[in-house]
Amino acid sequence: MSHILVVGSVNLDFSASVSRLPAAGETVTGATLERFPGGKGANQALAARRLGADVTLIASVGDDATAGEALALLREGQVDLAHCVVHPAAPTGVALISVAPSGENHIVVAPGANAALTVDELPDADALICQLEVPGDTVADIAGRFEGFFCANLAPATEIDVAVLTRADLIVVNETEAAWYGDSLRACGGLIATTHGAAGAELRKDGELLATARPPAVDAIDSTGAGDTFTAALTVALVEGMSPRGALEFACAAGAKATTIRGAQPSLPTRKDVEALL
Ligand code: RIB
């Protein structure tokens, strides 16, 4: 069994199902509100765990009741939380999410304690996954210190030290993020996976197309956490030694499955779920 280390965010998601996403300045009423554990780091940690890896999460939460709710499914899923820290002053991160009937969403994050995450002790693992809801300096620092397979999910799009790009064995971006980073992604000498929602994903190295894959058809109702599932699944599959094409198909199926259930962490598929869909 592979051991995956995830360094990233923990949020509590306030998710409103709406008849349509509001335009700027518009109010849309009639929504139904639910609360789910979320945060890109936490979602990726639990996704990797449900896909069969041993997982350690390094994260920062507030000294508040929100933290207990946000960490509940990670605890239940036996993700190792021994390296998570409690910030004495900042609150646990929160995400405000609107979800349309098509499954599309808008997300606004108030990072709270996530913005203060630093990492002293870095446990050994087969792979490290980071995203950008925690400080870029922290990601650059641990990328330089970690010796195994390093996956950088460059979400949300933000300025990042070029050393992260050159160190990464795998970069994961969606098409919006890929456009935002543009030519700067050429600094990456490893694999670059670009996702295109229901249209699938592609895997490139040094600009050369290695593989494309399309997800199986599913009834998507909420895309929250689908990108996180894809990132975790692709990393788990590559670390297990799957071929680039096999790993991409596995990750696309996992991401698709995550769109069929409401909420980020409740929707993360097990290995069995993904294999059944493939
Ligand atoms: O990627 C989905 C996640 O983004 C949500 O769970 C939300 O917390 C935001 O971090």
Short mmCIF file of C-alpha atoms and ligand atoms in Angstrom, two decimals:
data_model
loop_
_atom_site.label_atom_id
_atom_site.label_comp_id
_atom_site.label_asym_id
_atom_site.label_seq_id
_atom_site.Cartn_x
_atom_site.Cartn_y
_atom_site.Cartn_z
CA MET A 1 0.00 0.00 0.00
CA SER A 2 1.43 3.40 -0.92
CA HIS A 3 1.77 6.20 1.64
CA ILE A 4 0.60 9.62 0.44
CA LEU A 5 1.33 12.86 2.27
CA VAL A 6 -1.07 15.73 1.60
CA VAL A 7 -0.25 19.27 2.70
CA GLY A 8 -3.19 21.59 2.25
CA SER A 9 -6.42 23.21 3.31
CA VAL A 10 -9.30 22.12 5.51
CA ASN A 11 -12.62 23.99 5.10
CA LEU A 12 -16.20 23.62 6.15
CA ASP A 13 -18.30 24.05 2.99
CA PHE A 14 -21.64 25.92 3.12
CA SER A 15 -23.17 24.64 -0.08
CA ALA A 16 -26.34 26.21 -1.54
CA SER A 17 -28.18 24.31 -4.29
CA VAL A 18 -29.68 27.01 -6.53
CA SER A 19 -31.86 27.00 -9.64
CA ARG A 20 -29.07 28.91 -11.45
CA LEU A 21 -25.78 30.59 -10.56
CA PRO A 22 -26.23 34.34 -9.88
CA ALA A 23 -24.64 36.96 -12.13
CA ALA A 24 -22.55 39.73 -10.50
CA GLY A 25 -24.80 41.95 -8.39
CA GLU A 26 -27.78 39.59 -8.67
CA THR A 27 -29.67 37.84 -5.84
CA VAL A 28 -31.02 34.35 -6.46
CA THR A 29 -33.33 33.03 -3.74
CA GLY A 30 -35.00 29.66 -3.08
CA ALA A 31 -31.74 27.78 -2.42
CA THR A 32 -31.30 24.77 -0.12
CA LEU A 33 -28.30 25.01 2.22
CA GLU A 34 -26.16 22.07 3.39
CA ARG A 35 -22.82 21.87 5.27
CA PHE A 36 -20.11 19.45 4.20
CA PRO A 37 -16.47 18.85 5.16
CA GLY A 38 -14.29 20.24 2.37
CA GLY A 39 -11.09 22.08 1.47
CA LYS A 40 -8.89 20.98 -1.40
CA GLY A 41 -6.22 19.45 0.83
CA ALA A 42 -8.69 17.55 3.00
CA ASN A 43 -10.66 16.38 -0.04
CA GLN A 44 -7.51 15.07 -1.75
CA ALA A 45 -6.39 13.33 1.44
CA LEU A 46 -9.71 11.52 1.90
CA ALA A 47 -9.96 10.73 -1.83
CA ALA A 48 -6.52 9.05 -1.78
CA ARG A 49 -7.50 7.16 1.37
CA ARG A 50 -10.77 5.86 -0.12
CA LEU A 51 -8.80 4.77 -3.20
CA GLY A 52 -6.64 2.54 -1.03
CA ALA A 53 -3.61 4.58 0.11
CA ASP A 54 -2.33 5.23 3.62
CA VAL A 55 -2.65 9.01 3.99
CA THR A 56 -1.19 11.65 6.29
CA LEU A 57 -2.65 15.17 6.15
CA ILE A 58 -0.73 18.25 7.32
CA ALA A 59 -3.10 21.18 7.77
CA SER A 60 -4.04 24.06 10.06
CA VAL A 61 -7.49 24.53 11.61
CA GLY A 62 -8.94 26.95 14.15
CA ASP A 63 -9.59 26.33 17.84
CA ASP A 64 -13.34 26.13 17.21
CA ALA A 65 -16.31 23.80 16.74
CA THR A 66 -16.07 24.21 12.95
CA ALA A 67 -12.79 22.26 13.00
CA GLY A 68 -14.47 19.18 14.50
CA GLU A 69 -17.14 19.23 11.81
CA ALA A 70 -14.59 19.83 9.04
CA LEU A 71 -12.33 16.95 10.17
CA ALA A 72 -15.10 14.42 10.95
CA LEU A 73 -14.99 12.37 7.74
CA LEU A 74 -11.16 12.37 7.68
CA ARG A 75 -11.22 10.89 11.20
CA GLU A 76 -13.88 8.36 10.22
CA GLY A 77 -11.83 7.44 7.13
CA GLN A 78 -8.66 6.94 9.24
CA VAL A 79 -6.59 9.63 7.60
CA ASP A 80 -3.60 10.31 9.88
CA LEU A 81 -4.17 13.77 11.40
CA ALA A 82 -1.31 13.68 13.93
CA HIS A 83 0.52 16.47 12.05
CA CYS A 84 -2.47 18.84 11.85
CA VAL A 85 -2.09 21.95 14.01
CA VAL A 86 -4.67 24.08 15.81
CA HIS A 87 -4.14 27.82 15.29
CA PRO A 88 -4.75 29.76 18.53
CA ALA A 89 -6.40 32.80 16.91
CA ALA A 90 -7.52 32.22 13.31
CA PRO A 91 -10.82 30.41 12.59
CA THR A 92 -11.15 27.18 10.60
CA GLY A 93 -11.43 27.88 6.85
CA VAL A 94 -14.88 28.20 5.33
CA ALA A 95 -16.07 27.94 1.71
CA LEU A 96 -19.30 29.48 0.39
CA ILE A 97 -20.47 27.41 -2.57
CA SER A 98 -23.37 27.80 -5.02
CA VAL A 99 -24.26 24.72 -7.07
CA ALA A 100 -26.49 24.83 -10.16
CA PRO A 101 -28.67 21.86 -11.23
CA SER A 102 -26.07 21.08 -13.93
CA GLY A 103 -23.49 20.49 -11.18
CA GLU A 104 -21.50 23.66 -12.03
CA ASN A 105 -20.45 25.77 -9.07
CA HIS A 106 -19.07 29.06 -7.77
CA ILE A 107 -16.75 28.92 -4.74
CA VAL A 108 -15.57 31.69 -2.41
CA VAL A 109 -13.07 30.69 0.30
CA ALA A 110 -12.32 32.47 3.60
CA PRO A 111 -9.04 30.66 4.39
CA GLY A 112 -8.70 31.50 8.11
CA ALA A 113 -6.14 29.15 9.69
CA ASN A 114 -5.16 27.68 6.28
CA ALA A 115 -3.38 30.97 5.50
CA ALA A 116 -1.03 30.42 8.46
CA LEU A 117 0.12 26.88 7.61
CA THR A 118 3.85 26.23 7.92
CA VAL A 119 5.51 22.79 8.02
CA ASP A 120 8.41 21.84 10.30
CA GLU A 121 8.59 18.06 10.35
CA LEU A 122 7.95 16.48 6.94
CA PRO A 123 7.20 12.74 7.29
CA ASP A 124 8.56 10.33 4.67
CA ALA A 125 6.04 9.12 2.09
CA ASP A 126 5.91 7.73 -1.44
CA ALA A 127 4.22 10.88 -2.71
CA LEU A 128 3.40 14.43 -1.65
CA ILE A 129 0.35 16.31 -2.95
CA CYS A 130 -0.04 20.08 -2.50
CA GLN A 131 -2.59 22.63 -3.70
CA LEU A 132 -2.61 26.43 -3.40
CA GLU A 133 -5.18 27.16 -0.69
CA VAL A 134 -2.23 27.36 1.75
CA PRO A 135 0.70 29.82 1.51
CA GLY A 136 2.82 29.50 -1.66
CA ASP A 137 5.99 29.88 0.45
CA THR A 138 5.02 26.79 2.44
CA VAL A 139 4.47 24.80 -0.75
CA ALA A 140 7.82 25.95 -2.19
CA ASP A 141 9.59 25.09 1.07
CA ILE A 142 8.29 21.52 1.32
CA ALA A 143 8.65 20.89 -2.43
CA GLY A 144 12.37 21.54 -1.97
CA ARG A 145 12.65 19.23 1.04
CA PHE A 146 10.53 16.25 -0.07
CA GLU A 147 12.29 13.41 -1.87
CA GLY A 148 9.49 11.26 -3.34
CA PHE A 149 6.95 11.79 -6.14
CA PHE A 150 5.63 15.39 -5.95
CA CYS A 151 2.22 16.40 -7.33
CA ALA A 152 1.31 20.11 -7.42
CA ASN A 153 -2.36 20.85 -8.06
CA LEU A 154 -2.13 24.53 -9.03
CA ALA A 155 -5.60 25.40 -7.72
CA PRO A 156 -6.78 28.02 -7.19
CA ALA A 157 -4.62 29.81 -9.80
CA THR A 158 -2.18 32.14 -8.09
CA GLU A 159 1.46 33.30 -8.36
CA ILE A 160 3.80 30.41 -7.56
CA ASP A 161 7.58 30.04 -7.15
CA VAL A 162 9.08 28.60 -10.36
CA ALA A 163 10.96 26.10 -8.17
CA VAL A 164 7.61 24.36 -7.51
CA LEU A 165 7.08 23.95 -11.24
CA THR A 166 10.58 22.64 -11.91
CA ARG A 167 10.42 20.23 -8.93
CA ALA A 168 6.97 18.79 -9.70
CA ASP A 169 6.74 15.25 -11.11
CA LEU A 170 3.07 15.96 -11.86
CA ILE A 171 1.15 19.21 -12.24
CA VAL A 172 -2.66 19.13 -12.33
CA VAL A 173 -4.66 22.09 -13.67
CA ASN A 174 -8.14 22.56 -15.06
CA GLU A 175 -8.54 24.35 -18.37
CA THR A 176 -9.16 27.74 -16.70
CA GLU A 177 -6.04 27.39 -14.58
CA ALA A 178 -4.02 26.18 -17.60
CA ALA A 179 -4.99 29.38 -19.45
CA TRP A 180 -4.14 31.51 -16.40
CA TYR A 181 -0.62 30.02 -16.06
CA GLY A 182 -0.06 29.98 -19.84
CA ASP A 183 3.55 29.55 -20.98
CA SER A 184 4.91 29.54 -17.42
CA LEU A 185 3.89 25.84 -17.22
CA ARG A 186 6.70 25.12 -19.70
CA ALA A 187 9.11 25.29 -16.74
CA CYS A 188 7.68 21.93 -15.62
CA GLY A 189 9.82 19.01 -16.74
CA GLY A 190 7.38 16.44 -15.34
CA LEU A 191 3.88 15.42 -16.37
CA ILE A 192 1.13 18.01 -16.83
CA ALA A 193 -2.49 16.82 -16.55
CA THR A 194 -5.15 19.23 -17.83
CA THR A 195 -8.79 18.52 -17.06
CA HIS A 196 -11.74 19.61 -19.22
CA GLY A 197 -14.73 18.64 -17.04
CA ALA A 198 -17.07 16.16 -18.74
CA ALA A 199 -14.90 16.29 -21.88
CA GLY A 200 -12.10 14.42 -20.09
CA ALA A 201 -8.41 15.12 -19.57
CA GLU A 202 -5.03 14.99 -21.26
CA LEU A 203 -1.55 14.18 -20.02
CA ARG A 204 1.55 15.84 -21.53
CA LYS A 205 5.28 15.79 -20.94
CA ASP A 206 7.61 18.40 -22.48
CA GLY A 207 4.66 19.55 -24.63
CA GLU A 208 4.15 16.08 -26.09
CA LEU A 209 0.72 14.43 -25.71
CA LEU A 210 1.10 11.13 -23.77
CA ALA A 211 -2.55 10.20 -23.23
CA THR A 212 -6.13 11.43 -23.39
CA ALA A 213 -9.14 9.99 -21.60
CA ARG A 214 -12.87 10.63 -21.42
CA PRO A 215 -14.86 9.96 -18.25
CA PRO A 216 -17.72 7.44 -18.31
CA ALA A 217 -21.14 9.08 -18.72
CA VAL A 218 -22.72 9.90 -15.33
CA ASP A 219 -25.61 12.01 -14.04
CA ALA A 220 -23.63 14.94 -12.61
CA ILE A 221 -25.36 16.93 -9.85
CA ASP A 222 -22.42 18.60 -8.04
CA SER A 223 -18.87 19.05 -9.36
CA THR A 224 -17.49 20.16 -5.96
CA GLY A 225 -14.47 17.98 -5.16
CA ALA A 226 -14.30 16.34 -8.61
CA GLY A 227 -10.95 18.01 -9.42
CA ASP A 228 -9.59 17.00 -6.02
CA THR A 229 -10.67 13.41 -6.64
CA PHE A 230 -9.00 13.47 -10.08
CA THR A 231 -5.73 14.79 -8.56
CA ALA A 232 -5.64 12.19 -5.79
CA ALA A 233 -6.61 9.34 -8.12
CA LEU A 234 -3.99 10.24 -10.74
CA THR A 235 -1.27 10.43 -8.08
CA VAL A 236 -2.30 7.13 -6.45
CA ALA A 237 -2.44 5.39 -9.84
CA LEU A 238 0.95 6.70 -11.05
CA VAL A 239 2.64 5.86 -7.73
CA GLU A 240 1.17 2.34 -7.99
CA GLY A 241 2.87 2.03 -11.39
CA MET A 242 -0.14 2.25 -13.74
CA SER A 243 0.63 3.38 -17.30
CA PRO A 244 -0.01 7.08 -18.07
CA ARG A 245 -3.10 6.12 -20.08
CA GLY A 246 -4.45 3.70 -17.46
CA ALA A 247 -3.84 6.22 -14.69
CA LEU A 248 -5.60 8.99 -16.63
CA GLU A 249 -8.64 6.77 -17.29
CA PHE A 250 -8.74 5.79 -13.61
CA ALA A 251 -8.57 9.46 -12.53
CA CYS A 252 -11.27 10.55 -15.00
CA ALA A 253 -13.61 7.81 -13.77
CA ALA A 254 -12.95 8.75 -10.13
CA GLY A 255 -13.61 12.44 -10.86
CA ALA A 256 -16.82 11.63 -12.73
CA LYS A 257 -18.10 9.46 -9.87
CA ALA A 258 -17.52 12.34 -7.45
CA THR A 259 -20.00 14.53 -9.38
CA THR A 260 -22.90 12.12 -8.77
CA ILE A 261 -23.37 12.85 -5.04
CA ARG A 262 -23.85 16.24 -3.40
CA GLY A 263 -21.01 17.79 -1.38
CA ALA A 264 -17.23 17.46 -1.51
CA GLN A 265 -16.26 14.70 0.89
CA PRO A 266 -19.51 12.69 0.93
CA SER A 267 -19.06 12.21 -2.83
CA LEU A 268 -15.47 10.89 -2.85
CA PRO A 269 -15.52 7.39 -4.39
CA THR A 270 -13.99 4.19 -3.08
CA ARG A 271 -11.69 2.02 -5.19
CA LYS A 272 -14.62 -0.35 -5.76
CA ASP A 273 -16.83 2.52 -7.02
CA VAL A 274 -14.18 3.54 -9.56
CA GLU A 275 -13.47 0.01 -10.76
CA ALA A 276 -17.22 -0.61 -11.20
CA LEU A 277 -17.50 2.53 -13.34
CA LEU A 278 -14.50 1.55 -15.48
O1 RIB B 1 -12.17 21.82 -4.66
C1 RIB B 1 -13.34 21.94 -3.90
C2 RIB B 1 -13.06 22.64 -2.62
O2 RIB B 1 -12.67 23.97 -2.90
C3 RIB B 1 -14.26 22.77 -1.69
O3 RIB B 1 -14.41 21.67 -0.84
C4 RIB B 1 -14.01 24.09 -0.99
O4 RIB B 1 -13.72 23.95 0.37
C5 RIB B 1 -12.85 24.74 -1.73
O5 RIB B 1 -11.69 24.64 -1.03
#
